[in-house]
Short mmCIF file of C-alpha atoms in Angstrom, two decimals:
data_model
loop_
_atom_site.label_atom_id
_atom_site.label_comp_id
_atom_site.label_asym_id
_atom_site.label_seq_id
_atom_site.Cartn_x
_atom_site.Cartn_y
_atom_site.Cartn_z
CA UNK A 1 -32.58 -27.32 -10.26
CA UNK A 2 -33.71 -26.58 -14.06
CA UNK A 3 -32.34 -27.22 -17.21
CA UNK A 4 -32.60 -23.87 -17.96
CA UNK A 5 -30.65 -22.53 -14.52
CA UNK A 6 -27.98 -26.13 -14.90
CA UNK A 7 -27.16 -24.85 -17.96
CA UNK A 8 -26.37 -21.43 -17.23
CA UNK A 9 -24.18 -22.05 -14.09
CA UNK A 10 -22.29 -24.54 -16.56
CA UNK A 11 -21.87 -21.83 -18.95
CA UNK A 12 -20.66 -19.49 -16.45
CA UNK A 13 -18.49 -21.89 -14.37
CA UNK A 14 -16.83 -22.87 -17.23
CA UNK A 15 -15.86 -18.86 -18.86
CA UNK A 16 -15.31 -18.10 -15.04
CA UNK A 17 -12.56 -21.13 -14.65
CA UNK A 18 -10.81 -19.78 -17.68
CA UNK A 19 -10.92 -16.73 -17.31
CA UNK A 20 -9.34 -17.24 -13.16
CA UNK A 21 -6.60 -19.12 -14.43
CA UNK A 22 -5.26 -17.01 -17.17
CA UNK A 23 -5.73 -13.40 -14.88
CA UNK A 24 -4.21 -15.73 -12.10
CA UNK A 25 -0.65 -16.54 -14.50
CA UNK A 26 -0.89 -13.37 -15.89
CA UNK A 27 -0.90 -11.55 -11.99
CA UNK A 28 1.70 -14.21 -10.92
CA UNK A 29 4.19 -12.88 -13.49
CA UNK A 30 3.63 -9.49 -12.99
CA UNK A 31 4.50 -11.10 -9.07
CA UNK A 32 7.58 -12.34 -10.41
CA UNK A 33 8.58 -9.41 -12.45
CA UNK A 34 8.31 -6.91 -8.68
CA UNK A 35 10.49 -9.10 -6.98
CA UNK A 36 12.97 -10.51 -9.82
CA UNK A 37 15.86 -8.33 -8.14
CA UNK A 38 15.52 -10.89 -4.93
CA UNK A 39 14.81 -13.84 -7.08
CA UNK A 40 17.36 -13.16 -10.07
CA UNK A 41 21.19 -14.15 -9.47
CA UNK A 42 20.98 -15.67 -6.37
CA UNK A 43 21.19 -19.54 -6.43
CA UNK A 44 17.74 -20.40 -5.10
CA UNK A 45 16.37 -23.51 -5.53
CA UNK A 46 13.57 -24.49 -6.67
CA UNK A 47 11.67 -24.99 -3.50
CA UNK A 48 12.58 -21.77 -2.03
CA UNK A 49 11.17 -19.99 -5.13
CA UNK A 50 7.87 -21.77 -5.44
CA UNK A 51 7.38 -21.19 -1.40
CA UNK A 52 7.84 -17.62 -1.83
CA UNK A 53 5.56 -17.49 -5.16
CA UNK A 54 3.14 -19.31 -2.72
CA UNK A 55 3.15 -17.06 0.13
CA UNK A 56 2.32 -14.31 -2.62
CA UNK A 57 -0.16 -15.56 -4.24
CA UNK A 58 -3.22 -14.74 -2.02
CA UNK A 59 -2.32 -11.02 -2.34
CA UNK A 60 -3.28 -10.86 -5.66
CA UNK A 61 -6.75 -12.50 -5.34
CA UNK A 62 -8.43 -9.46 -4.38
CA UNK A 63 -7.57 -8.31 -8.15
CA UNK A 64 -8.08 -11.25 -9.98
CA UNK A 65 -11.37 -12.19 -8.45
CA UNK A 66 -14.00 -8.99 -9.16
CA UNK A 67 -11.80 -8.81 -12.83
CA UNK A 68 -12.65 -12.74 -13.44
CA UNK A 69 -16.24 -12.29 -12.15
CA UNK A 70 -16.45 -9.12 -14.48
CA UNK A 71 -14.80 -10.77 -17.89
CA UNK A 72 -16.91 -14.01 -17.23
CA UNK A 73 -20.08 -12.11 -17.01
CA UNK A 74 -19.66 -10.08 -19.86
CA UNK A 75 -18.76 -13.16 -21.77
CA UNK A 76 -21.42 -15.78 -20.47
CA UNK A 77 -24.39 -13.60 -21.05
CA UNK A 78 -22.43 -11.54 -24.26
CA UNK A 79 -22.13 -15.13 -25.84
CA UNK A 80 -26.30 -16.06 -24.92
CA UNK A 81 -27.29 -12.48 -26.57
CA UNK A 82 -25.08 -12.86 -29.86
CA UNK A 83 -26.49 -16.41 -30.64
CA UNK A 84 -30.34 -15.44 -29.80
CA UNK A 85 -30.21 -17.59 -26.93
CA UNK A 86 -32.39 -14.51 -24.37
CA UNK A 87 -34.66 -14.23 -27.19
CA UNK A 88 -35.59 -17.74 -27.16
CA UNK A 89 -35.94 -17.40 -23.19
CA UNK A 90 -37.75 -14.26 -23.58
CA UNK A 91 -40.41 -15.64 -25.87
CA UNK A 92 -40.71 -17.71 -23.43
CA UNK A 93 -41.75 -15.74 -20.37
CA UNK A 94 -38.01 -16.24 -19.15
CA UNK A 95 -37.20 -12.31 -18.14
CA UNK A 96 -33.43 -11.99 -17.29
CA UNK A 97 -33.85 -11.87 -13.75
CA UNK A 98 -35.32 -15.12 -13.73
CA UNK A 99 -32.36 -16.19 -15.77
CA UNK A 100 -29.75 -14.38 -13.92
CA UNK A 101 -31.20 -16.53 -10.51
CA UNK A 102 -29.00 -19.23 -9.94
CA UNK A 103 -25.95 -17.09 -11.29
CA UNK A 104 -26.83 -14.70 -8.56
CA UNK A 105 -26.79 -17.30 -5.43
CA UNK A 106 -23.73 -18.71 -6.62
CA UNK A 107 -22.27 -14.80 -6.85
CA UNK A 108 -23.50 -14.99 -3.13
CA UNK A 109 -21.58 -17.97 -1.90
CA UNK A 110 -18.96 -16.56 -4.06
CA UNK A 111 -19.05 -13.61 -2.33
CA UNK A 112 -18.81 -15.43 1.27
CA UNK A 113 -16.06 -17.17 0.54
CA UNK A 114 -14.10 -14.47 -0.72
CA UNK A 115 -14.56 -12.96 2.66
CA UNK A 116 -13.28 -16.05 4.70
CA UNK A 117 -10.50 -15.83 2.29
CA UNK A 118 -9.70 -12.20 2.73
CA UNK A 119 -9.84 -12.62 6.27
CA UNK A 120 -8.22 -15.90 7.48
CA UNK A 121 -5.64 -16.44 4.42
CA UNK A 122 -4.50 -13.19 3.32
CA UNK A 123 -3.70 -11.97 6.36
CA UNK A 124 -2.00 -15.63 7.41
CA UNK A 125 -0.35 -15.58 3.92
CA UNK A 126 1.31 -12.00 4.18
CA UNK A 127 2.28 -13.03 7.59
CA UNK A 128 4.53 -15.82 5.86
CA UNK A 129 5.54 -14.18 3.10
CA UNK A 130 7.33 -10.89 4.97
CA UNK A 131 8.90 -13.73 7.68
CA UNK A 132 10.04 -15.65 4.59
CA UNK A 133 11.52 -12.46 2.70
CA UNK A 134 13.18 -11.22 6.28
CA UNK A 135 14.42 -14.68 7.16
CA UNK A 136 15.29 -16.15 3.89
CA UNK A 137 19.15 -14.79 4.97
CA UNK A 138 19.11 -17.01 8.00
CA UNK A 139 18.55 -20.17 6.21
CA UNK A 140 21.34 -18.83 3.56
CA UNK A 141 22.60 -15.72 3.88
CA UNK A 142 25.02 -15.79 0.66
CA UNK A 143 21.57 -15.27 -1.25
CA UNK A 144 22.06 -11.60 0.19
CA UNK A 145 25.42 -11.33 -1.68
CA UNK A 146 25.71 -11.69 -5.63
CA UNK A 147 28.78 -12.36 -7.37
CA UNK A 148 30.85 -9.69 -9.41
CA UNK A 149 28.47 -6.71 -8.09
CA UNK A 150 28.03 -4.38 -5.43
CA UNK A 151 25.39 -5.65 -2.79
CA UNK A 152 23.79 -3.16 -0.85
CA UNK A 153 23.86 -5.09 3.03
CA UNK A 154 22.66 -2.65 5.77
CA UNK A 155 25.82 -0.52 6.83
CA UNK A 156 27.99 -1.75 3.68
CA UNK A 157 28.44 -2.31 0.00
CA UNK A 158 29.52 -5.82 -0.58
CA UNK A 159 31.78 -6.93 -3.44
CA UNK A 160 32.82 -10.33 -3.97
CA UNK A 161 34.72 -12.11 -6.98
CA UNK A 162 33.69 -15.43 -6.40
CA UNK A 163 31.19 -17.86 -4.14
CA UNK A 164 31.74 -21.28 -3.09
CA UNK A 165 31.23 -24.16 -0.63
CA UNK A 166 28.25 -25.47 0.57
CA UNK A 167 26.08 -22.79 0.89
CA UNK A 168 27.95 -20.14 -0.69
CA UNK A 169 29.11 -18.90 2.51
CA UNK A 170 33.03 -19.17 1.44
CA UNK A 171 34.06 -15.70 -0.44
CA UNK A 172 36.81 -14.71 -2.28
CA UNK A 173 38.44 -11.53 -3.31
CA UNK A 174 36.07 -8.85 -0.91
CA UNK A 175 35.74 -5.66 -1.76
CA UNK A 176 33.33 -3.77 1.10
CA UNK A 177 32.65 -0.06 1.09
CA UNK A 178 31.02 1.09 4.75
CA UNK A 179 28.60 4.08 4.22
CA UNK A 180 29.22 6.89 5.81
CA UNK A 181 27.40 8.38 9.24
CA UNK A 182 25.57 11.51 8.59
CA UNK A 183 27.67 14.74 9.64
CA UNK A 184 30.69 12.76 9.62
CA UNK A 185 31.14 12.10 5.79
CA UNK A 186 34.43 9.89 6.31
CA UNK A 187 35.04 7.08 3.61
CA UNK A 188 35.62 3.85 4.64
CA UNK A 189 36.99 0.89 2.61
CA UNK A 190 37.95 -2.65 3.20
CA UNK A 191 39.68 -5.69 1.28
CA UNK A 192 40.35 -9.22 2.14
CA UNK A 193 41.72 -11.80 -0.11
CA UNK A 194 38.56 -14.15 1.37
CA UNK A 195 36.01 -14.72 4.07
CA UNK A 196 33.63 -16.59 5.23
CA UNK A 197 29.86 -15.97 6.02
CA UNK A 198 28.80 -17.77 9.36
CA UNK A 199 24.99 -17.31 10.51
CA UNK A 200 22.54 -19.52 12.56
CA UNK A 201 18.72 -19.79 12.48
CA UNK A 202 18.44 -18.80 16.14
CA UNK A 203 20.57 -15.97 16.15
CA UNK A 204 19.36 -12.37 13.85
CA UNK A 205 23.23 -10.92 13.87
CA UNK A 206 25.20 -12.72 10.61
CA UNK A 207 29.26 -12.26 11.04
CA UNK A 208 31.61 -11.58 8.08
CA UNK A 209 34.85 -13.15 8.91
CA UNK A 210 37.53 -11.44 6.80
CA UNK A 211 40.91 -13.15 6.14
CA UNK A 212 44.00 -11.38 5.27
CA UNK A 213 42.78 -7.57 3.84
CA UNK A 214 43.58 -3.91 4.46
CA UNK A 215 41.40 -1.56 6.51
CA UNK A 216 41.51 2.22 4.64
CA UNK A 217 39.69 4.78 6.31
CA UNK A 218 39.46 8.85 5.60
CA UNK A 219 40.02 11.29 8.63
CA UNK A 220 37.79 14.63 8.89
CA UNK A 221 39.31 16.76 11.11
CA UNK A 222 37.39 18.98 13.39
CA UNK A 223 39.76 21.66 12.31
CA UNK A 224 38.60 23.28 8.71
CA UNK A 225 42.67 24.29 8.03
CA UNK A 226 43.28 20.92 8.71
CA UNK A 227 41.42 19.20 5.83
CA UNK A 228 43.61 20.41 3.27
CA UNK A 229 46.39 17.74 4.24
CA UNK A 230 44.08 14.87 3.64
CA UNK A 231 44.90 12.53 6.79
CA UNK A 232 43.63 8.74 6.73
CA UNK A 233 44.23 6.10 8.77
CA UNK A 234 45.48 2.42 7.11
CA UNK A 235 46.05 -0.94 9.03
CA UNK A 236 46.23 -4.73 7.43
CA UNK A 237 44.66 -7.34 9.75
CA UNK A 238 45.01 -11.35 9.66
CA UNK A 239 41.84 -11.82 10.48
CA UNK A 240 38.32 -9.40 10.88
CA UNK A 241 34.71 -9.56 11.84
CA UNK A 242 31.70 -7.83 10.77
CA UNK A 243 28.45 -8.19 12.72
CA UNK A 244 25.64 -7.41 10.58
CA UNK A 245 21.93 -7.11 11.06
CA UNK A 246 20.15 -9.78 9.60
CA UNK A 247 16.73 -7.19 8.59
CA UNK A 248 19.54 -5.55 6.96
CA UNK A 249 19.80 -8.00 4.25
CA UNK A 250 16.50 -7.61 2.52
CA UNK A 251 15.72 -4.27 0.60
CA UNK A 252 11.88 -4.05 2.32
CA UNK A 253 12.73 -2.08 6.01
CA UNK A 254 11.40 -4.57 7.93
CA UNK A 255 11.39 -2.70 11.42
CA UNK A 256 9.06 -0.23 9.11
CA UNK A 257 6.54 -2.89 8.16
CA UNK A 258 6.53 -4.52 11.62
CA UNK A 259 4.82 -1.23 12.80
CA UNK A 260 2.74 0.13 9.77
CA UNK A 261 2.36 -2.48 7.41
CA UNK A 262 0.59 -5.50 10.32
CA UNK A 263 -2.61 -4.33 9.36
CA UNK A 264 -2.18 -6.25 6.70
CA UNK A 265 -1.46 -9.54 8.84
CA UNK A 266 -4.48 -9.19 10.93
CA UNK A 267 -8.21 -10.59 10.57
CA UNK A 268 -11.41 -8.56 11.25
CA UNK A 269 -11.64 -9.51 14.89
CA UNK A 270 -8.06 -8.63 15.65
CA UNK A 271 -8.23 -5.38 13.52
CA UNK A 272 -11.13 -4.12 15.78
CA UNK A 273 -8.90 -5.53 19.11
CA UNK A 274 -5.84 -3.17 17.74
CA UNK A 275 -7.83 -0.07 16.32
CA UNK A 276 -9.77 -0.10 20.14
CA UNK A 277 -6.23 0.06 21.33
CA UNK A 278 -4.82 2.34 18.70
CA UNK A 279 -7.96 5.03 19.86
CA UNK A 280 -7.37 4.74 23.29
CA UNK A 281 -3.28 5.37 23.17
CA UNK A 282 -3.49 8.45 21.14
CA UNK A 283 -6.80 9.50 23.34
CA UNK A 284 -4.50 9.26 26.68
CA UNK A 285 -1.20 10.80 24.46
CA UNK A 286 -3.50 13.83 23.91
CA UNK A 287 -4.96 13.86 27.06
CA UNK A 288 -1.57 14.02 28.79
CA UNK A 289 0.25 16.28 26.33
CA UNK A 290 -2.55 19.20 27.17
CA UNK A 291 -1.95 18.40 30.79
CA UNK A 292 1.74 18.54 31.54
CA UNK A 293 1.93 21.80 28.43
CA UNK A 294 0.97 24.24 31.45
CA UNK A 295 3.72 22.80 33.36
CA UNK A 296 6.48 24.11 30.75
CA UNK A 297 5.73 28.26 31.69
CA UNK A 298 9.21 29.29 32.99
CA UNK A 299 8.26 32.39 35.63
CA UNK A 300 12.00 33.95 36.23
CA UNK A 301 12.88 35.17 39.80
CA UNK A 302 13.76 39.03 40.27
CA UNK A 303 15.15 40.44 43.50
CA UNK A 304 12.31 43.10 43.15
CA UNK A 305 8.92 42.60 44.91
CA UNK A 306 5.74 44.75 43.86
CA UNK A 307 3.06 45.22 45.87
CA UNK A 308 -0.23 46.21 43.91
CA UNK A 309 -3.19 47.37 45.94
CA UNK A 310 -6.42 44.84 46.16
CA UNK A 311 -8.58 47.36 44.53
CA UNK A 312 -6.50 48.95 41.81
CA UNK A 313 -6.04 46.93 38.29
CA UNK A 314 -2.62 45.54 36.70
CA UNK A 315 -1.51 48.04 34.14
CA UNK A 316 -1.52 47.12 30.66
CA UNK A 317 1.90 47.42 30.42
CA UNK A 318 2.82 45.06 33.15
CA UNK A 319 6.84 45.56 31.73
CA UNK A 320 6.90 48.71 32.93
CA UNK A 321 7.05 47.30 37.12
CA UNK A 322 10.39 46.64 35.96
CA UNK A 323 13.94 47.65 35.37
CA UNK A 324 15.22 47.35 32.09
CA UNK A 325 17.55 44.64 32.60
CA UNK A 326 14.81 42.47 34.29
CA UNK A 327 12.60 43.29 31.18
CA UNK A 328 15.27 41.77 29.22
CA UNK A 329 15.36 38.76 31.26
CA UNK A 330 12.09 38.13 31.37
CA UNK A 331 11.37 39.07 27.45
CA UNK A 332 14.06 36.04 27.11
CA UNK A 333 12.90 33.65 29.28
CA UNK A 334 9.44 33.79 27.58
CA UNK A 335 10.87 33.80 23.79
CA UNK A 336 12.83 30.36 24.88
CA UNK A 337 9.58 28.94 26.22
CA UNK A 338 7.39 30.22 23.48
CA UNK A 339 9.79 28.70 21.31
CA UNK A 340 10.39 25.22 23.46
CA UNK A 341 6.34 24.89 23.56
CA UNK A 342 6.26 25.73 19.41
CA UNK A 343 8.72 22.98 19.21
CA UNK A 344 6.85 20.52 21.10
CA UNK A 345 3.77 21.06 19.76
CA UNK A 346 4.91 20.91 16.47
CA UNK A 347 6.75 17.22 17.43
CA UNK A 348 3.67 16.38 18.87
CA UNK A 349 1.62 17.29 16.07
CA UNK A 350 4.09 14.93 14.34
CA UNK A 351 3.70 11.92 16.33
CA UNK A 352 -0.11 12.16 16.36
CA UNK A 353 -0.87 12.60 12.42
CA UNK A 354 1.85 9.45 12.34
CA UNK A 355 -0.42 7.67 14.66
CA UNK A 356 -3.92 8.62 12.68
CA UNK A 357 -2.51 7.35 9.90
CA UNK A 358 -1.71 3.72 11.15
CA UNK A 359 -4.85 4.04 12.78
CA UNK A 360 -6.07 5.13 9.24
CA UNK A 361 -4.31 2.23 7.51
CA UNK A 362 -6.15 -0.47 10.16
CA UNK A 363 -9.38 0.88 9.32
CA UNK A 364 -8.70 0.27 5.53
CA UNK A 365 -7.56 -2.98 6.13
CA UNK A 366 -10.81 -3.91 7.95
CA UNK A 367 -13.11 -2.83 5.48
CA UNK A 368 -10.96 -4.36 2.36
CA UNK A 369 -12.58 -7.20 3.71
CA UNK A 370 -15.91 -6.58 3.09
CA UNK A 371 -15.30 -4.52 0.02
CA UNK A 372 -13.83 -7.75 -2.04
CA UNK A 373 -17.12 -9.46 -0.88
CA UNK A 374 -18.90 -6.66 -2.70
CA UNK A 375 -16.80 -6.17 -5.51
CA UNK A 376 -17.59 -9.94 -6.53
CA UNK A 377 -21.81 -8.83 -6.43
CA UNK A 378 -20.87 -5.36 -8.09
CA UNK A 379 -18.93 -6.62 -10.74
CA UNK A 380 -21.34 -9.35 -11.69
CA UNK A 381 -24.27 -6.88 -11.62
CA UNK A 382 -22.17 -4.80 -14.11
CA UNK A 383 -21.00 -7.47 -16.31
CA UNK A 384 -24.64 -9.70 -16.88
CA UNK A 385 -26.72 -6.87 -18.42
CA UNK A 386 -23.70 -4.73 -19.85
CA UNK A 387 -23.49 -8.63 -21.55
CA UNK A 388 -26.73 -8.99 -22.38
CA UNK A 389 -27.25 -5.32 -23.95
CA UNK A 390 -23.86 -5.36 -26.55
CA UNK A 391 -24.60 -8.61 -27.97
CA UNK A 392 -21.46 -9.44 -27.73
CA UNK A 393 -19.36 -12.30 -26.59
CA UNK A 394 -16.02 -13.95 -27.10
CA UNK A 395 -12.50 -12.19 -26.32
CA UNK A 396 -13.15 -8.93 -28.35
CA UNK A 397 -15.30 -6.33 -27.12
CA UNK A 398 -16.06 -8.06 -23.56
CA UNK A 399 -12.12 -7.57 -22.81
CA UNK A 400 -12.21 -3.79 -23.60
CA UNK A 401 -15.39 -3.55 -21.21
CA UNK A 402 -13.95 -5.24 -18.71
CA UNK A 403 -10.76 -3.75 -18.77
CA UNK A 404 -11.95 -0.32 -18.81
CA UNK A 405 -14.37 -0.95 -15.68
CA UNK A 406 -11.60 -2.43 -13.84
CA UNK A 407 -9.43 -0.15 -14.18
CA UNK A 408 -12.07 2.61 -12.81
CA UNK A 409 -13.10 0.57 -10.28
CA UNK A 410 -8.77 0.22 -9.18
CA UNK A 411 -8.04 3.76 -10.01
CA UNK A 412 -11.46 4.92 -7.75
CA UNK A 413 -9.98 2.35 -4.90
CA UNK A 414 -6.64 3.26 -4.87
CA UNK A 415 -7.02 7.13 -5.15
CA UNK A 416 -9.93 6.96 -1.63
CA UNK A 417 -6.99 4.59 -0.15
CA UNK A 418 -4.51 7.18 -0.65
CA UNK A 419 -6.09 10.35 0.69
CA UNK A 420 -7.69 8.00 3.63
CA UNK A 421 -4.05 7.13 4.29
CA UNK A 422 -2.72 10.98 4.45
CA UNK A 423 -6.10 11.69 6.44
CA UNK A 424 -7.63 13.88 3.82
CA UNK A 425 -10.61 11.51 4.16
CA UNK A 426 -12.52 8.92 6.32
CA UNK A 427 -11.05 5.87 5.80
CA UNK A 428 -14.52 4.37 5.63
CA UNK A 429 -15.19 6.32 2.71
CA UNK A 430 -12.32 5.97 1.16
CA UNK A 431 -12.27 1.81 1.19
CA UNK A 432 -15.68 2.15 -0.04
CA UNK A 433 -15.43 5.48 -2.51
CA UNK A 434 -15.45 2.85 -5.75
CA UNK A 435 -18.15 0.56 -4.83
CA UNK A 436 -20.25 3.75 -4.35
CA UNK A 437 -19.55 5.40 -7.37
CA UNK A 438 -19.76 2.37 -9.45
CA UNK A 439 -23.02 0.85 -7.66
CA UNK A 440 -25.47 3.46 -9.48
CA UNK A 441 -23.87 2.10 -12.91
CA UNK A 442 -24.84 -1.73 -11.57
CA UNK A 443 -28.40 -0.41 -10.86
CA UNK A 444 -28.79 1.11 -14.51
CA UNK A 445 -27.44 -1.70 -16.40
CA UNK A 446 -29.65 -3.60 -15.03
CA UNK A 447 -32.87 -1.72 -15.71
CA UNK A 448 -31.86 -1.14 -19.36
CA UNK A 449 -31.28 -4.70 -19.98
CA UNK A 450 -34.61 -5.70 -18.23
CA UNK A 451 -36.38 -3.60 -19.92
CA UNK A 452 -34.62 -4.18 -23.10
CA UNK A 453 -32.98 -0.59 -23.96
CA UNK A 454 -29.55 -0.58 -25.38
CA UNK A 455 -26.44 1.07 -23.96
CA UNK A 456 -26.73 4.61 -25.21
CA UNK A 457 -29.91 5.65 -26.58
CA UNK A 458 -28.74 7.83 -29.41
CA UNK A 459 -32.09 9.74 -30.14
CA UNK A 460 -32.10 11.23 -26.74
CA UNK A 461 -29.10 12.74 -27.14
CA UNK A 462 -29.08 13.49 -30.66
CA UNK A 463 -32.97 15.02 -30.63
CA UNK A 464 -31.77 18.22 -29.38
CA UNK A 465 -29.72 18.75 -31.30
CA UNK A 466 -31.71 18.04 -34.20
CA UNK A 467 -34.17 20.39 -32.95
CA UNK A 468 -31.24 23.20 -32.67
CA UNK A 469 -29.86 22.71 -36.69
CA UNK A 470 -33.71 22.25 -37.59
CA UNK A 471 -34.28 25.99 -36.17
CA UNK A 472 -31.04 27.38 -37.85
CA UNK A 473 -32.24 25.58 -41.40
CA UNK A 474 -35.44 27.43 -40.89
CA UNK A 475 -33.99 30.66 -40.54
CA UNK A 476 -32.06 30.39 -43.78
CA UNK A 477 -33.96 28.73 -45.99
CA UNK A 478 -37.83 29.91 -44.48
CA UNK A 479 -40.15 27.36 -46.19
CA UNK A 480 -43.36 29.60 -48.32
CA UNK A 481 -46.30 30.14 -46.74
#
């Protein structure tokens, strides 16, 4: 290797480690800041909080990467401009592709391992992270409970004056509210002087054991007249227990993400395994749904039979072979299947665009992949000339470039993710919408920096203009002849 390309990867290593590290604290607090409402007021140690900072970690690489690769480019070759550093290469014979060589491969490996990363430890990583958020109440499930506050705990709102004992699991002065079943609207309240929380890592149901309290519960009676009198029902106990759901204890539904959110647990070889799967379920659903519709016609039995001769045609009013009462029944008979086929098309119709979107989702998450592999190439394609052409290095005017880039590149991203996800686009297209609008932009930052134009050329799009007020000047003040 050169001096020349030693130097360079030096220069670029270094900017690119600084750069990584501050994004990296920056995205970790913004980490911190999502999920301060599970962190925040509920006695975890130390360990517990840097395992679950851990597990969350990876997620954010796929944003601080291309942004690192971006800001360091910008900066490396920004920084080599400003202090005449490409002129001396330039004069000489050092072009900027030549320069940009060794930069390039080690974009390439960069690119690689971004990939492996995306694929084996994200996926691993999320894995962890959800378990550890959904079983974080096993291993202590007062963390679920705050002191002095309403707790929102599945089925109930969970009051409690004070924690102690070991784990927190001994409670004092319980105040629970039970929510209400829809189309009931009954209000249920109960108090206990203390309790005790009692759990086990093998079992997902966490009991409530309620000492010495009052059970208070309203009455809604079927009859409307008999509202008015306000019944309830109340009844002290010596001793109560309330099974609860352990997924009940964490805000994110975690029956929900177990179904659309694995996609993002999976690697490329098991996304392809589940999305061949995925197709073939909803092929066979559709498949057997057009099959067994025919079998729904209802044809109701009369007592009347009609002969119609071989050679003579139905009438078009085939109603009119009967009576008017067995119009009627038959009129209803085929309104209630009309509308029992409506109904289960319409569910149907339900349950598939449900299914194309997880399907929609997998695809997304299989491409991601690849597309952080590119965005590392992109972005560095964008950021070397872009550097190289302002001149400019430093924290200044590299920062607004990057940041304004970026943020294209996440809005582009997110808004083909989005529409992809609601089907209002391939999902292939979608994952890749950003990296194809912002590849053209790579390709011509790179040919003005080669051949050594600047950003905007300003005569270009000033000379017509010129030419326009240069007319109008004419006009009224004509030069003589």
């Amino acid at each position: 290797m050169k001096i020349l390309d030693k130097y360079l990867l030096k220069t670029f290593l270094t900017t690119f480690t600084m750069v990584f590290v501050i994004l990296f604290f920056i995205f970790i607090l913004q980490t911190v800041w999502l999920f301060i409402a599970e962190l925040a007021g509920k006695d975890l140690d130390f360990l517990m909080i840097l395992k679950f900072l851990l597990f969350a970690m990876p997620r954010i690489i796929p944003l601080v990467l291309p942004l690192s690769v971006l800001l360091s480019s910008i900066m490396t070759f920004g920084n080599l401009a400003e202090n005449y550093e490409f002129a001396a290469m330039k004069s000489a014979g050092i072009s900027l592709q030549r320069a940009m060589r060794s930069l390039t491969i080690f974009i390439c490996i960069l690119s690689v391992i971004s990939f492996f990363f995306a694929n084996n430890v994200i996926p691993y990583a999320e894995y962890k992270f959800i378990n550890f958020r959904t079983n974080i109440a096993q291993v202590k499930p007062a963390l679920a409970i705050a002191e002095g506050q309403f707790n929102d705990v599945g089925a109930y709102n969970i009051k409690v004056n004070k924690k102690s004992g070991n784990n927190g699991n001994t409670l004092t002065g319980i105040t629970i509210h039970k929510k209400s079943v829809a189309g009931e609207g009954g209000k249920t309240v109960i108090k206990a002087k203390n309790g005790e929380l009692i759990s086990s890592e093998k079992s997902s149901t966490l009991q409530l054991v309620l000492n010495d309290g009052y059970y208070y519960e309203d009455i809604i009676p079927k009859k409307y007249e008999d509202r008015s009198k306000l019944p309830f029902a109340k009844s002290s106990f010596k001793k109560y227990i309330i099974n609860i759901d352990l997924s009940k204890l964490n805000p994110t539904d975690v029956n929900d993400a177990s179904i659309t959110n694995t996609n993002n647990m999976l690697n490329v070889s098991e996304l392809s395994y589940t999305l061949d799967s995925l197709h073939k379920k909803m092929n066979t659903d559709i498949v057997s749904f057009s099959e067994n519709i025919n079998q729904r016609l209802i044809i109701p039995k009369t007592n009347k039979t009609i002969i119609i001769p071989k050679n003579k045609p139905l009438p078009d009013d085939i109603l009119s072979l009967y009576k008017t009462q067995e119009k009627l029944d038959i009129l209803k008979v085929a309104n209630s299947t009309i509308e029992s086929i409506i109904y289960s098309v319409n569910g149907t119709n339900t349950e598939l665009e449900t299914k194309q979107k997880i399907i929609n989702n997998h695809i997304l998450s299989f491409y991601d992949k690849f597309v952080i592999a590119y965005a590392c190439f992109l972005m560095f394609f964008i950021g070397a000339p872009l550097g190289a052409i302002i001149r400019k290095g430093g924290l200044g005017l590299p920062i607004v470039f990057a940041i304004l880039i970026f943020i294209s590149f996440h809005f582009i991203n997110t808004f083909g993710k989005r529409i992809s996800q609601e089907d209002g686009m391939s999902p292939v297209l979608g994952s890749w919408m950003s990296s194809i609008i912002l590849s053209p932009l790579a390709i011509l930052l790179t040919y003005r920096a080669t051949n050594d134009i600047g950003l905007i050329n300003m005569d270009v799009i000033l000379a017509p203009f010129q030419k326009v007020f240069q007319k109008i000047y004419e006009k009224i003040f004509p030069f003589p002849k």
